[in-house]
Tab-separated table of N, CA and C in Angstrom:
chain	number	residue	atom	x	y	z
R	7	UNK	N	12.866	-9.610	6.936
R	7	UNK	CA	12.258	-10.828	7.382
R	7	UNK	C	10.880	-10.942	6.738
R	8	UNK	N	10.578	-12.098	6.237
R	8	UNK	CA	9.270	-12.348	5.632
R	8	UNK	C	8.245	-12.599	6.729
R	9	UNK	N	7.059	-12.073	6.508
R	9	UNK	CA	5.972	-12.251	7.466
R	9	UNK	C	4.733	-12.737	6.727
R	10	UNK	N	3.767	-13.263	7.443
R	10	UNK	CA	2.511	-13.671	6.798
R	10	UNK	C	1.732	-12.471	6.250
R	11	UNK	N	2.108	-11.280	6.645
R	11	UNK	CA	1.401	-10.074	6.220
R	11	UNK	C	1.979	-9.465	4.942
R	12	UNK	N	3.080	-9.991	4.443
R	12	UNK	CA	3.743	-9.387	3.286
R	12	UNK	C	2.835	-9.301	2.058
R	13	UNK	N	2.098	-10.332	1.773
R	13	UNK	CA	1.190	-10.307	0.624
R	13	UNK	C	0.130	-9.232	0.775
R	14	UNK	N	-0.416	-9.112	1.972
R	14	UNK	CA	-1.432	-8.095	2.228
R	14	UNK	C	-0.832	-6.697	2.113
R	15	UNK	N	0.391	-6.529	2.585
R	15	UNK	CA	1.071	-5.227	2.477
R	15	UNK	C	1.249	-4.870	1.008
R	16	UNK	N	1.678	-5.837	0.192
R	16	UNK	CA	1.848	-5.569	-1.246
R	16	UNK	C	0.517	-5.174	-1.888
R	17	UNK	N	-0.563	-5.871	-1.527
R	17	UNK	CA	-1.883	-5.527	-2.074
R	17	UNK	C	-2.283	-4.108	-1.684
R	18	UNK	N	-2.025	-3.736	-0.444
R	18	UNK	CA	-2.390	-2.395	0.001
R	18	UNK	C	-1.547	-1.332	-0.703
R	19	UNK	N	-0.265	-1.620	-0.912
R	19	UNK	CA	0.578	-0.669	-1.640
R	19	UNK	C	0.088	-0.502	-3.066
R	20	UNK	N	-0.311	-1.617	-3.676
R	20	UNK	CA	-0.853	-1.558	-5.030
R	20	UNK	C	-2.133	-0.716	-5.067
R	21	UNK	N	-2.985	-0.884	-4.058
R	21	UNK	CA	-4.228	-0.108	-3.994
R	21	UNK	C	-3.923	1.385	-3.847
R	22	UNK	N	-2.941	1.722	-3.012
R	22	UNK	CA	-2.545	3.123	-2.847
R	22	UNK	C	-2.000	3.664	-4.163
R	23	UNK	N	-1.179	2.884	-4.849
R	23	UNK	CA	-0.625	3.321	-6.129
R	23	UNK	C	-1.723	3.540	-7.173
R	24	UNK	N	-2.717	2.653	-7.191
R	24	UNK	CA	-3.822	2.805	-8.142
R	24	UNK	C	-4.615	4.073	-7.862
R	25	UNK	N	-4.886	4.346	-6.606
R	25	UNK	CA	-5.626	5.567	-6.256
R	25	UNK	C	-4.782	6.789	-6.588
R	26	UNK	N	-3.490	6.712	-6.306
R	26	UNK	CA	-2.584	7.827	-6.616
R	26	UNK	C	-2.601	8.111	-8.117
R	27	UNK	N	-2.568	7.068	-8.931
R	27	UNK	CA	-2.620	7.232	-10.381
R	27	UNK	C	-3.956	7.845	-10.805
R	28	UNK	N	-5.052	7.367	-10.229
R	28	UNK	CA	-6.375	7.912	-10.553
R	28	UNK	C	-6.460	9.395	-10.180
R	29	UNK	N	-5.866	9.750	-9.048
R	29	UNK	CA	-5.864	11.153	-8.628
R	29	UNK	C	-5.091	12.000	-9.632
R	30	UNK	N	-3.943	11.522	-10.069
R	30	UNK	CA	-3.157	12.312	-11.032
R	30	UNK	C	-3.901	12.453	-12.359
R	31	UNK	N	-4.644	11.424	-12.755
R	31	UNK	CA	-5.433	11.516	-13.982
R	31	UNK	C	-6.533	12.566	-13.826
R	32	UNK	N	-7.228	12.553	-12.690
R	32	UNK	CA	-8.287	13.544	-12.453
R	32	UNK	C	-7.720	14.949	-12.395
R	33	UNK	N	-6.571	15.112	-11.759
R	33	UNK	CA	-5.939	16.430	-11.712
R	33	UNK	C	-5.600	16.878	-13.134
R	34	UNK	N	-5.124	15.953	-13.960
R	34	UNK	CA	-4.849	16.278	-15.361
R	34	UNK	C	-6.103	16.720	-16.092
R	35	UNK	N	-7.222	16.050	-15.835
R	35	UNK	CA	-8.496	16.446	-16.457
R	35	UNK	C	-8.899	17.849	-16.005
R	36	UNK	N	-8.713	18.137	-14.721
R	36	UNK	CA	-9.065	19.465	-14.206
R	36	UNK	C	-8.195	20.531	-14.855
R	37	UNK	N	-6.903	20.254	-14.991
R	37	UNK	CA	-5.992	21.216	-15.623
R	37	UNK	C	-6.397	21.441	-17.074
R	38	UNK	N	-6.736	20.376	-17.795
R	38	UNK	CA	-7.180	20.529	-19.188
R	38	UNK	C	-8.450	21.364	-19.273
R	39	UNK	N	-9.370	21.126	-18.352
R	39	UNK	CA	-10.627	21.883	-18.345
R	39	UNK	C	-10.356	23.353	-18.053
R	40	UNK	N	-9.458	23.644	-17.108
R	40	UNK	CA	-9.115	25.035	-16.801
R	40	UNK	C	-8.482	25.718	-18.001
R	41	UNK	N	-7.602	25.005	-18.696
R	41	UNK	CA	-6.974	25.576	-19.904
R	41	UNK	C	-8.028	25.851	-20.978
R	42	UNK	N	-8.957	24.918	-21.135
R	42	UNK	CA	-10.017	25.115	-22.126
R	42	UNK	C	-10.888	26.313	-21.743
R	43	UNK	N	-11.164	26.471	-20.446
R	43	UNK	CA	-11.950	27.624	-19.990
R	43	UNK	C	-11.205	28.923	-20.273
R	44	UNK	N	-9.903	28.945	-19.981
R	44	UNK	CA	-9.108	30.149	-20.214
R	44	UNK	C	-9.061	30.476	-21.710
R	45	UNK	N	-8.905	29.462	-22.542
R	45	UNK	CA	-8.870	29.687	-23.989
R	45	UNK	C	-10.215	30.205	-24.483
R	46	UNK	N	-11.285	29.665	-23.958
R	46	UNK	CA	-12.622	30.106	-24.357
R	46	UNK	C	-12.865	31.547	-23.923
R	47	UNK	N	-12.435	31.893	-22.713
R	47	UNK	CA	-12.594	33.274	-22.242
R	47	UNK	C	-11.787	34.238	-23.098
R	48	UNK	N	-10.562	33.846	-23.450
R	48	UNK	CA	-9.736	34.697	-24.311
R	48	UNK	C	-10.378	34.853	-25.687
R	49	UNK	N	-10.938	33.774	-26.206
R	49	UNK	CA	-11.609	33.829	-27.507
R	49	UNK	C	-12.836	34.739	-27.434
R	50	UNK	N	-13.602	34.636	-26.348
R	50	UNK	CA	-14.783	35.486	-26.176
R	50	UNK	C	-14.378	36.954	-26.102
R	51	UNK	N	-13.338	37.217	-25.347
R	51	UNK	CA	-12.876	38.604	-25.212
R	51	UNK	C	-12.420	39.164	-26.546
R	52	UNK	N	-11.656	38.379	-27.296
R	52	UNK	CA	-11.167	38.827	-28.604
R	52	UNK	C	-12.340	39.064	-29.559
R	53	UNK	N	-13.312	38.178	-29.572
R	53	UNK	CA	-14.487	38.332	-30.438
R	53	UNK	C	-15.285	39.562	-30.057
R	54	UNK	N	-15.458	39.775	-28.756
R	54	UNK	CA	-16.207	40.944	-28.309
R	54	UNK	C	-15.499	42.237	-28.702
R	55	UNK	N	-14.163	42.257	-28.585
R	55	UNK	CA	-13.408	43.441	-29.007
R	55	UNK	C	-13.545	43.666	-30.510
R	56	UNK	N	-13.471	42.580	-31.282
R	56	UNK	CA	-13.615	42.703	-32.739
R	56	UNK	C	-15.020	43.173	-33.095
R	57	UNK	N	-16.020	42.658	-32.404
R	57	UNK	CA	-17.401	43.049	-32.685
R	57	UNK	C	-17.671	44.480	-32.239
R	58	UNK	N	-16.971	44.931	-31.207
R	58	UNK	CA	-17.168	46.307	-30.737
R	58	UNK	C	-16.673	47.313	-31.757
R	59	UNK	N	-15.715	46.960	-32.571
R	59	UNK	CA	-15.164	47.855	-33.595
R	59	UNK	C	-16.125	48.007	-34.782
R	60	UNK	N	-16.900	46.941	-35.022
R	60	UNK	CA	-17.800	46.972	-36.187
R	60	UNK	C	-19.236	46.805	-35.702
R	61	UNK	N	-20.024	47.859	-35.717
R	61	UNK	CA	-21.388	47.771	-35.206
R	61	UNK	C	-22.303	46.899	-36.059
R	62	UNK	N	-21.878	46.524	-37.220
R	62	UNK	CA	-22.711	45.719	-38.104
R	62	UNK	C	-22.655	44.221	-37.767
R	63	UNK	N	-21.667	43.826	-36.980
R	63	UNK	CA	-21.507	42.414	-36.643
R	63	UNK	C	-22.375	42.089	-35.429
R	64	UNK	N	-23.181	41.035	-35.548
R	64	UNK	CA	-23.997	40.575	-34.429
R	64	UNK	C	-23.351	39.316	-33.859
R	65	UNK	N	-23.050	39.352	-32.589
R	65	UNK	CA	-22.360	38.217	-31.955
R	65	UNK	C	-23.235	37.512	-30.930
R	66	UNK	N	-24.496	37.835	-30.891
R	66	UNK	CA	-25.370	37.252	-29.866
R	66	UNK	C	-25.423	35.725	-29.971
R	67	UNK	N	-25.630	35.207	-31.148
R	67	UNK	CA	-25.702	33.749	-31.329
R	67	UNK	C	-24.383	33.080	-30.989
R	68	UNK	N	-23.315	33.716	-31.453
R	68	UNK	CA	-21.980	33.163	-31.180
R	68	UNK	C	-21.699	33.184	-29.679
R	69	UNK	N	-22.040	34.285	-29.020
R	69	UNK	CA	-21.806	34.393	-27.577
R	69	UNK	C	-22.644	33.388	-26.807
R	70	UNK	N	-23.892	33.176	-27.232
R	70	UNK	CA	-24.720	32.169	-26.551
R	70	UNK	C	-24.088	30.787	-26.665
R	71	UNK	N	-23.563	30.474	-27.836
R	71	UNK	CA	-22.906	29.172	-28.025
R	71	UNK	C	-21.665	29.067	-27.142
R	72	UNK	N	-20.891	30.155	-27.057
R	72	UNK	CA	-19.685	30.129	-26.216
R	72	UNK	C	-20.056	30.053	-24.736
R	73	UNK	N	-21.127	30.694	-24.353
R	73	UNK	CA	-21.568	30.629	-22.960
R	73	UNK	C	-22.048	29.210	-22.628
R	74	UNK	N	-22.677	28.554	-23.600
R	74	UNK	CA	-23.067	27.156	-23.394
R	74	UNK	C	-21.822	26.285	-23.242
R	75	UNK	N	-20.808	26.580	-24.077
R	75	UNK	CA	-19.538	25.854	-23.946
R	75	UNK	C	-18.922	26.098	-22.570
R	76	UNK	N	-18.990	27.339	-22.113
R	76	UNK	CA	-18.445	27.688	-20.797
R	76	UNK	C	-19.191	26.927	-19.698
R	77	UNK	N	-20.516	26.865	-19.794
R	77	UNK	CA	-21.307	26.145	-18.801
R	77	UNK	C	-20.958	24.653	-18.819
R	78	UNK	N	-20.760	24.113	-20.028
R	78	UNK	CA	-20.380	22.704	-20.146
R	78	UNK	C	-19.015	22.469	-19.493
R	79	UNK	N	-18.070	23.378	-19.727
R	79	UNK	CA	-16.739	23.238	-19.115
R	79	UNK	C	-16.810	23.355	-17.591
R	80	UNK	N	-17.651	24.244	-17.097
R	80	UNK	CA	-17.805	24.393	-15.644
R	80	UNK	C	-18.390	23.113	-15.052
R	81	UNK	N	-19.400	22.551	-15.721
R	81	UNK	CA	-20.004	21.303	-15.231
R	81	UNK	C	-18.985	20.168	-15.268
R	82	UNK	N	-18.180	20.128	-16.334
R	82	UNK	CA	-17.146	19.091	-16.451
R	82	UNK	C	-16.127	19.234	-15.324
R	83	UNK	N	-15.710	20.472	-15.066
R	83	UNK	CA	-14.732	20.682	-13.992
R	83	UNK	C	-15.316	20.285	-12.640
R	84	UNK	N	-16.559	20.643	-12.389
R	84	UNK	CA	-17.189	20.282	-11.124
R	84	UNK	C	-17.281	18.761	-10.971
R	85	UNK	N	-17.572	18.060	-12.072
R	85	UNK	CA	-17.637	16.595	-12.025
R	85	UNK	C	-16.259	16.014	-11.703
R	86	UNK	N	-15.217	16.569	-12.331
R	86	UNK	CA	-13.863	16.086	-12.064
R	86	UNK	C	-13.438	16.404	-10.633
R	87	UNK	N	-13.835	17.563	-10.124
R	87	UNK	CA	-13.485	17.913	-8.746
R	87	UNK	C	-14.208	16.998	-7.756
R	88	UNK	N	-15.459	16.648	-8.059
R	88	UNK	CA	-16.192	15.710	-7.191
R	88	UNK	C	-15.523	14.335	-7.215
R	89	UNK	N	-15.110	13.900	-8.411
R	89	UNK	CA	-14.407	12.618	-8.521
R	89	UNK	C	-13.086	12.672	-7.763
R	90	UNK	N	-12.402	13.810	-7.841
R	90	UNK	CA	-11.134	13.979	-7.122
R	90	UNK	C	-11.351	13.925	-5.612
R	91	UNK	N	-12.414	14.562	-5.131
R	91	UNK	CA	-12.722	14.495	-3.693
R	91	UNK	C	-12.971	13.047	-3.264
R	92	UNK	N	-13.722	12.318	-4.081
R	92	UNK	CA	-14.001	10.904	-3.780
R	92	UNK	C	-12.700	10.094	-3.771
R	93	UNK	N	-11.835	10.355	-4.732
R	93	UNK	CA	-10.552	9.638	-4.794
R	93	UNK	C	-9.676	9.970	-3.596
R	94	UNK	N	-9.741	11.185	-3.119
R	94	UNK	CA	-8.956	11.562	-1.933
R	94	UNK	C	-9.423	10.789	-0.712
R	95	UNK	N	-10.734	10.595	-0.598
R	95	UNK	CA	-11.265	9.782	0.506
R	95	UNK	C	-10.759	8.347	0.368
R	96	UNK	N	-10.822	7.822	-0.860
R	96	UNK	CA	-10.312	6.466	-1.098
R	96	UNK	C	-8.830	6.382	-0.781
R	97	UNK	N	-8.073	7.420	-1.118
R	97	UNK	CA	-6.632	7.421	-0.860
R	97	UNK	C	-6.366	7.374	0.642
R	98	UNK	N	-7.118	8.158	1.417
R	98	UNK	CA	-6.936	8.127	2.879
R	98	UNK	C	-7.222	6.738	3.418
R	99	UNK	N	-8.305	6.128	2.945
R	99	UNK	CA	-8.658	4.785	3.420
R	99	UNK	C	-7.603	3.759	3.006
R	100	UNK	N	-7.160	3.837	1.745
R	100	UNK	CA	-6.160	2.883	1.258
R	100	UNK	C	-4.840	3.063	1.993
R	101	UNK	N	-4.437	4.313	2.222
R	101	UNK	CA	-3.192	4.555	2.939
R	101	UNK	C	-3.303	4.081	4.380
R	102	UNK	N	-4.466	4.298	4.991
R	102	UNK	CA	-4.677	3.815	6.355
R	102	UNK	C	-4.584	2.300	6.431
R	103	UNK	N	-5.206	1.621	5.468
R	103	UNK	CA	-5.139	0.152	5.435
R	103	UNK	C	-3.703	-0.315	5.208
R	104	UNK	N	-2.973	0.412	4.367
R	104	UNK	CA	-1.566	0.061	4.126
R	104	UNK	C	-0.758	0.209	5.407
R	105	UNK	N	-0.962	1.287	6.123
R	105	UNK	CA	-0.221	1.504	7.372
R	105	UNK	C	-0.564	0.429	8.403
R	106	UNK	N	-1.830	0.054	8.478
R	106	UNK	CA	-2.234	-1.012	9.408
R	106	UNK	C	-1.517	-2.310	9.056
R	107	UNK	N	-1.493	-2.639	7.764
R	107	UNK	CA	-0.830	-3.869	7.324
R	107	UNK	C	0.670	-3.807	7.613
R	108	UNK	N	1.290	-2.669	7.336
R	108	UNK	CA	2.724	-2.528	7.603
R	108	UNK	C	3.017	-2.632	9.093
R	109	UNK	N	2.175	-2.007	9.906
R	109	UNK	CA	2.371	-2.089	11.365
R	109	UNK	C	2.211	-3.514	11.867
R	110	UNK	N	1.239	-4.237	11.310
R	110	UNK	CA	1.043	-5.638	11.710
R	110	UNK	C	2.267	-6.472	11.324
R	111	UNK	N	2.813	-6.231	10.137
R	111	UNK	CA	4.010	-6.966	9.709
R	111	UNK	C	5.203	-6.634	10.599
R	112	UNK	N	5.359	-5.354	10.950
R	112	UNK	CA	6.455	-4.962	11.828
R	112	UNK	C	6.297	-5.563	13.220
R	113	UNK	N	5.081	-5.563	13.724
R	113	UNK	CA	4.818	-6.146	15.043
R	113	UNK	C	5.113	-7.639	15.042
R	114	UNK	N	4.693	-8.329	13.973
R	114	UNK	CA	4.965	-9.760	13.851
R	114	UNK	C	6.475	-10.010	13.835
R	115	UNK	N	7.190	-9.238	13.015
R	115	UNK	CA	8.645	-9.408	12.928
R	115	UNK	C	9.309	-9.118	14.276
R	116	UNK	N	8.840	-8.088	14.964
R	116	UNK	CA	9.401	-7.741	16.275
R	116	UNK	C	9.164	-8.863	17.282
R	117	UNK	N	7.963	-9.433	17.261
R	117	UNK	CA	7.670	-10.534	18.198
R	117	UNK	C	8.518	-11.759	17.894
R	118	UNK	N	8.715	-12.043	16.624
R	118	UNK	CA	9.567	-13.180	16.241
R	118	UNK	C	10.994	-12.927	16.727
R	119	UNK	N	11.477	-11.710	16.543
R	119	UNK	CA	12.831	-11.381	16.985
R	119	UNK	C	12.948	-11.463	18.508
R	120	UNK	N	11.913	-11.032	19.207
R	120	UNK	CA	11.949	-11.100	20.666
R	120	UNK	C	11.877	-12.537	21.162
R	121	UNK	N	11.203	-13.399	20.426
R	121	UNK	CA	11.064	-14.801	20.831
R	121	UNK	C	12.288	-15.626	20.449
R	122	UNK	N	13.114	-15.108	19.568
R	122	UNK	CA	14.274	-15.866	19.090
R	122	UNK	C	15.210	-16.304	20.216
R	123	UNK	N	15.626	-15.434	21.142
R	123	UNK	CA	16.528	-15.888	22.210
R	123	UNK	C	15.906	-17.005	23.061
R	124	UNK	N	14.619	-16.881	23.367
R	124	UNK	CA	13.964	-17.929	24.164
R	124	UNK	C	13.927	-19.238	23.378
R	125	UNK	N	13.662	-19.144	22.068
R	125	UNK	CA	13.629	-20.344	21.232
R	125	UNK	C	15.022	-20.965	21.138
R	126	UNK	N	16.040	-20.128	21.002
R	126	UNK	CA	17.408	-20.650	20.943
R	126	UNK	C	17.799	-21.300	22.274
R	127	UNK	N	17.392	-20.682	23.375
R	127	UNK	CA	17.688	-21.271	24.687
R	127	UNK	C	16.966	-22.596	24.843
R	128	UNK	N	15.712	-22.656	24.377
R	128	UNK	CA	14.951	-23.912	24.466
R	128	UNK	C	15.626	-25.002	23.632
R	129	UNK	N	16.122	-24.619	22.449
R	129	UNK	CA	16.836	-25.600	21.609
R	129	UNK	C	18.103	-26.075	22.303
R	130	UNK	N	18.827	-25.133	22.900
R	130	UNK	CA	20.050	-25.504	23.620
R	130	UNK	C	19.716	-26.413	24.797
R	131	UNK	N	18.641	-26.115	25.517
R	131	UNK	CA	18.224	-26.964	26.636
R	131	UNK	C	17.825	-28.352	26.137
R	132	UNK	N	17.111	-28.407	25.016
R	132	UNK	CA	16.712	-29.701	24.448
R	132	UNK	C	17.931	-30.518	24.049
R	133	UNK	N	18.907	-29.871	23.410
R	133	UNK	CA	20.125	-30.582	23.010
R	133	UNK	C	20.896	-31.071	24.232
R	134	UNK	N	20.984	-30.219	25.236
R	134	UNK	CA	21.684	-30.603	26.460
R	134	UNK	C	20.981	-31.784	27.123
R	135	UNK	N	19.647	-31.712	27.203
R	135	UNK	CA	18.882	-32.806	27.789
R	135	UNK	C	19.036	-34.087	26.983
R	136	UNK	N	19.038	-33.974	25.651
R	136	UNK	CA	19.207	-35.162	24.809
R	136	UNK	C	20.589	-35.762	25.009
R	137	UNK	N	21.602	-34.928	25.090
R	137	UNK	CA	22.956	-35.434	25.331
R	137	UNK	C	23.041	-36.150	26.678
R	138	UNK	N	22.398	-35.566	27.688
R	138	UNK	CA	22.422	-36.182	29.008
R	138	UNK	C	21.701	-37.535	28.969
R	139	UNK	N	20.559	-37.603	28.270
R	139	UNK	CA	19.847	-38.876	28.157
R	139	UNK	C	20.688	-39.921	27.427
R	140	UNK	N	21.332	-39.507	26.362
R	140	UNK	CA	22.183	-40.442	25.620
R	140	UNK	C	23.310	-40.937	26.521
R	141	UNK	N	23.926	-40.030	27.260
R	141	UNK	CA	25.009	-40.428	28.172
R	141	UNK	C	24.496	-41.380	29.239
R	142	UNK	N	23.313	-41.095	29.824
R	142	UNK	CA	22.742	-41.980	30.845
R	142	UNK	C	22.416	-43.350	30.263
R	143	UNK	N	21.860	-43.387	29.066
R	143	UNK	CA	21.534	-44.666	28.437
R	143	UNK	C	22.805	-45.463	28.156
R	144	UNK	N	23.826	-44.762	27.692
R	144	UNK	CA	25.077	-45.471	27.438
R	144	UNK	C	25.648	-46.043	28.735
R	145	UNK	N	25.549	-45.261	29.797
R	145	UNK	CA	26.040	-45.754	31.094
R	145	UNK	C	25.230	-46.961	31.548
R	146	UNK	N	23.899	-46.916	31.371
R	146	UNK	CA	23.056	-48.057	31.751
R	146	UNK	C	23.403	-49.275	30.900
R	147	UNK	N	23.549	-49.070	29.616
R	147	UNK	CA	23.884	-50.195	28.740
R	147	UNK	C	25.237	-50.790	29.132
R	148	UNK	N	26.175	-49.865	29.411
R	148	UNK	CA	27.496	-50.357	29.804
R	148	UNK	C	27.414	-51.123	31.125
R	149	UNK	N	26.636	-50.604	32.063
R	149	UNK	CA	26.468	-51.282	33.351
R	149	UNK	C	25.754	-52.607	33.156
R	150	UNK	N	24.707	-52.615	32.361
R	150	UNK	CA	23.954	-53.860	32.112
R	150	UNK	C	24.846	-54.859	31.388
R	151	UNK	N	25.622	-54.439	30.414
R	151	UNK	CA	26.512	-55.341	29.687
R	151	UNK	C	27.582	-55.893	30.623
R	152	UNK	N	28.098	-55.027	31.497
R	152	UNK	CA	29.110	-55.481	32.430
R	152	UNK	C	28.537	-56.503	33.392
R	153	UNK	N	27.277	-56.293	33.851
R	153	UNK	CA	26.628	-57.247	34.756
R	153	UNK	C	26.405	-58.574	34.019
R	154	UNK	N	25.975	-58.532	32.784
R	154	UNK	CA	25.767	-59.782	32.022
R	154	UNK	C	27.096	-60.481	31.787
R	155	UNK	N	28.111	-59.700	31.508
R	155	UNK	CA	29.413	-60.306	31.272
R	155	UNK	C	29.950	-60.924	32.555
R	156	UNK	N	29.772	-60.205	33.669
R	156	UNK	CA	30.242	-60.733	34.960
R	156	UNK	C	29.422	-61.956	35.364
R	157	UNK	N	28.143	-61.925	35.102
R	157	UNK	CA	27.287	-63.039	35.470
R	157	UNK	C	27.631	-64.270	34.601
R	158	UNK	N	28.025	-64.052	33.387
R	158	UNK	CA	28.361	-65.153	32.499
R	158	UNK	C	29.728	-65.724	32.869
R	159	UNK	N	30.585	-65.065	33.479
R	159	UNK	CA	31.920	-65.585	33.837
R	159	UNK	C	32.037	-65.828	35.243
């Protein structure tokens, strides 16, 4: 059954879907950042092992650059996690608004369904009353016509 709330329900579902998509994108960013961190750690470990074998190799500059990269990745992940937390709050609000809209539509439909028998009975009563009025008018017309006919003869 169509309700006046259907458009609002569709808008709320769209809002939930948009937030859901944004959440999946942020989760993807977090996963990429974690993979980059793991790759950087593996690279650092491999370089340190290689440098440990050869005392002539100095890795201080390289390690500082990798540590800066690590700090950048940590900051990026924290930013994505903060955005994800914000999106989760938005998702709760959007889902709550969607549920409110759906409940309002269901309540409206339920009330219409509950009012249907009374409306049908009222229509039946109106039709019955109209039929009775038509019958009474026909009887009056017939009586009036008969009186005019009798009076004329």
